[in-house]
Short mmCIF file of C-alpha atoms in Angstrom, two decimals:
data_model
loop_
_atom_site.label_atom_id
_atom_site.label_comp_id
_atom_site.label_asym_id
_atom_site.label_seq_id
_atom_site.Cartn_x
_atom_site.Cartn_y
_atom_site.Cartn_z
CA UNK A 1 13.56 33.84 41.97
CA UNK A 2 11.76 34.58 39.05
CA UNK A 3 13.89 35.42 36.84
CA UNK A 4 15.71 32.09 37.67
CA UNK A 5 12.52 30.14 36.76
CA UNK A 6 12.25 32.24 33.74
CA UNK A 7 15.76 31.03 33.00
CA UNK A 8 15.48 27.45 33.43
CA UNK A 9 11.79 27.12 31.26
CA UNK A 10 13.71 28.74 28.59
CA UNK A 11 16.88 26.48 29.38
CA UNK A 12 14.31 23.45 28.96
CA UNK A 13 12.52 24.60 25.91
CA UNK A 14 15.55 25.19 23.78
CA UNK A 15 16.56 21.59 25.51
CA UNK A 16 13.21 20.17 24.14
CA UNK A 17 13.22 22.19 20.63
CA UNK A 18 17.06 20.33 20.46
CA UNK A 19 15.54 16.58 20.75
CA UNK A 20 12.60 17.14 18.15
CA UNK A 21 14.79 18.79 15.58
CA UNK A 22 17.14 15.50 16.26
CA UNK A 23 14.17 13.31 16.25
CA UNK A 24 13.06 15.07 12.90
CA UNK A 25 16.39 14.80 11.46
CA UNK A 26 16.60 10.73 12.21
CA UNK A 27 13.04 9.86 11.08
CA UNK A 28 14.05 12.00 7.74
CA UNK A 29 17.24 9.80 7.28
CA UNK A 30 15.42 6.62 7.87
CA UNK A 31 12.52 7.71 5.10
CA UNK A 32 15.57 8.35 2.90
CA UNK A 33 17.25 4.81 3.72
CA UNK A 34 13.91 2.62 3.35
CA UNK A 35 13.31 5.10 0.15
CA UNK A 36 16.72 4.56 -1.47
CA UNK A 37 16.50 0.84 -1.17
CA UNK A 38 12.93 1.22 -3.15
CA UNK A 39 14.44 2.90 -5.83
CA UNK A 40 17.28 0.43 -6.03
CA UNK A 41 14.86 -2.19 -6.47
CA UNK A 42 15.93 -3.87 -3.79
CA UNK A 43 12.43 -5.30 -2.01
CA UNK A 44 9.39 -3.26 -0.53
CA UNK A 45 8.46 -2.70 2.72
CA UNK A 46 4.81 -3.58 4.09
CA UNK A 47 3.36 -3.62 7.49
CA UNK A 48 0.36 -5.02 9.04
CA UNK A 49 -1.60 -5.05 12.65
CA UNK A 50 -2.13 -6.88 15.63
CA UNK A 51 -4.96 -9.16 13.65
CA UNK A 52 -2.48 -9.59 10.28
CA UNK A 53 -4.54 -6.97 8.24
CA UNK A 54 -1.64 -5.04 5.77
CA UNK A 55 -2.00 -1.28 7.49
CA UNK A 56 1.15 0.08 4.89
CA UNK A 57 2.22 -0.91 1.56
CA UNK A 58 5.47 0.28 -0.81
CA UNK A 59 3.56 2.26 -3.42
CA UNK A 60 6.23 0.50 -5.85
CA UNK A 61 4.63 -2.68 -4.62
CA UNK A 62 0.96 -1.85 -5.87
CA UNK A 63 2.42 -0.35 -8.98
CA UNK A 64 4.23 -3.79 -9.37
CA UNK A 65 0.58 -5.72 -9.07
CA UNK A 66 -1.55 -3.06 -11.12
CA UNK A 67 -3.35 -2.11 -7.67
CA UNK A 68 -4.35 1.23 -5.84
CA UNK A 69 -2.91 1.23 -2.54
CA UNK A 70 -6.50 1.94 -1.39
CA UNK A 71 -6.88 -1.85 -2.69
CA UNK A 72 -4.83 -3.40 -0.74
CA UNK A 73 -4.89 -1.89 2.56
CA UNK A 74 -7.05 -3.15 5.52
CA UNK A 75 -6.91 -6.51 3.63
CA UNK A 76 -5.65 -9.73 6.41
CA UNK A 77 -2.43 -11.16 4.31
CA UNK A 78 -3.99 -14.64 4.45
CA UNK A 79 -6.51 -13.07 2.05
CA UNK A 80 -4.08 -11.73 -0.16
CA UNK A 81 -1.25 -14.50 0.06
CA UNK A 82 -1.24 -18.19 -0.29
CA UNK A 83 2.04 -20.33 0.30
CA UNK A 84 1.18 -23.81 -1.29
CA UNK A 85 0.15 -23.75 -4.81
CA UNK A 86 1.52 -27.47 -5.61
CA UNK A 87 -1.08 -29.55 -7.77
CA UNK A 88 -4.10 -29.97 -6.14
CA UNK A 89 -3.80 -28.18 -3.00
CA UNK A 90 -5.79 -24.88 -4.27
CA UNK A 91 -3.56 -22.21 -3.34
CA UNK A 92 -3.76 -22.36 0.79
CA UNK A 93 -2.56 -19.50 3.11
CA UNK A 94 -2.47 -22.02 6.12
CA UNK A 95 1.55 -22.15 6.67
CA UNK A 96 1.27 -18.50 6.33
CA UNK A 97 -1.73 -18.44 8.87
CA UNK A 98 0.30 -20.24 11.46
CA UNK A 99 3.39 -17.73 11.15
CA UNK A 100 1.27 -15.17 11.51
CA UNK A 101 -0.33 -16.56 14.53
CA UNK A 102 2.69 -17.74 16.49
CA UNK A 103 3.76 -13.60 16.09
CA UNK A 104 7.51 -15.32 15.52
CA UNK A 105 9.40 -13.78 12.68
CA UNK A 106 8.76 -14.78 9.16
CA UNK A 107 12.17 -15.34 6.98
CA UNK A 108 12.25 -15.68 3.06
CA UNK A 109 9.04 -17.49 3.10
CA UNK A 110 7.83 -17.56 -0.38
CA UNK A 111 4.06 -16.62 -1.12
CA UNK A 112 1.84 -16.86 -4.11
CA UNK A 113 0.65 -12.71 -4.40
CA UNK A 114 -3.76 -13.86 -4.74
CA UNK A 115 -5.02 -10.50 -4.90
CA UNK A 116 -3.44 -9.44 -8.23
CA UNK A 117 -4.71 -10.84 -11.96
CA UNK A 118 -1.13 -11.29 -12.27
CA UNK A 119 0.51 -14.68 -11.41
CA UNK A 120 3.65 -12.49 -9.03
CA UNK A 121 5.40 -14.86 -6.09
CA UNK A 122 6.95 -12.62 -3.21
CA UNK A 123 9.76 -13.71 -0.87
CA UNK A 124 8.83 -12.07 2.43
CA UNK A 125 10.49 -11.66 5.42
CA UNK A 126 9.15 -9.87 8.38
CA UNK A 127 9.60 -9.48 12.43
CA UNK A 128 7.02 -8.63 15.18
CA UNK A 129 6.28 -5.14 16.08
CA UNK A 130 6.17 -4.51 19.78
CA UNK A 131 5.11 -1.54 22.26
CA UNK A 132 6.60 0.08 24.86
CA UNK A 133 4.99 -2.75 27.08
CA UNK A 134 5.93 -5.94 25.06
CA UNK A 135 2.54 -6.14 23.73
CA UNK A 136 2.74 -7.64 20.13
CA UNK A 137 1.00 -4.48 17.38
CA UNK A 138 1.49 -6.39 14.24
CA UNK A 139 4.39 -7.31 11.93
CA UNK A 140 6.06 -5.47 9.61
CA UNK A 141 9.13 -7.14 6.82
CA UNK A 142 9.79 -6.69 3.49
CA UNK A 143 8.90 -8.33 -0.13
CA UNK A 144 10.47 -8.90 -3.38
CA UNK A 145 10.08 -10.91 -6.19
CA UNK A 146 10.62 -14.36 -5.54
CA UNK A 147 13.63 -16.07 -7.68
#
């Protein structure tokens, strides 16, 4: 009887060791993916939490702006992005404020990048991040320069 334990724990652990070395290998090709898209120049990625402060940043991105990722994370993107800089209306972040509140995805909005010296417009897009549960953790999307 023991030995047929001893069997099946090692049957499982090889099992186990299997699906992490699989999991490994997929989370390496999707960090390859989202990095070969960088290098092509092709948009950044940023995410941000449940309460629309940016929690990860393309390191091309910050390069793009001048700014330390250190700079830029933990900021809320209403604080960092405005979406109506017509005459007169100061730069306001309040279309961008209501995307971010309805937690609905966000699709080639264009935004005015505030926290840089440099006058930059992104395009972003983004979607909602979700738990296991449903429970809405943030968004995450991609920017670019805006055309």
């Amino acid at each position: 009887m023991a030995s047929l334990l001893s069997k099946f724990s090692s049957s499982n652990a090889k099992l186990e060791a299997a699906k992490n070395m699989e999991l490994a290998q997929e989370t390496d090709r999707r960090a390859n993916l989202l990095s070969g898209l960088e290098k092509a120049d092709l948009g950044w990625f940023w995410q941000s939490d449940s309460q629309g402060r940016l929690t990860y940043i393309s390191p091309k991105a910050c390069a793009s702006l001048g700014l330390q990722e250190s700079e830029m994370l933990g900021k809320e993107l209403t604080e960092m992005m405005a979406t109506d800089n017509s005459p007169g209306a100061g730069g306001t972040s309040r279309p961008l404020q209501f995307r971010l509140k309805s937690r609905s995805p966000i699709s080639r909005l264009n935004v005015q990048v505030t926290c840089s010296n440099k006058e930059t417009w992104w395009e972003i897009s983004a979607g909602p991040r979700l738990d296991a549960e449903g429970n809405f953790q943030g968004l995450h999307g991609t920017a670019r320069h805006a055309m």
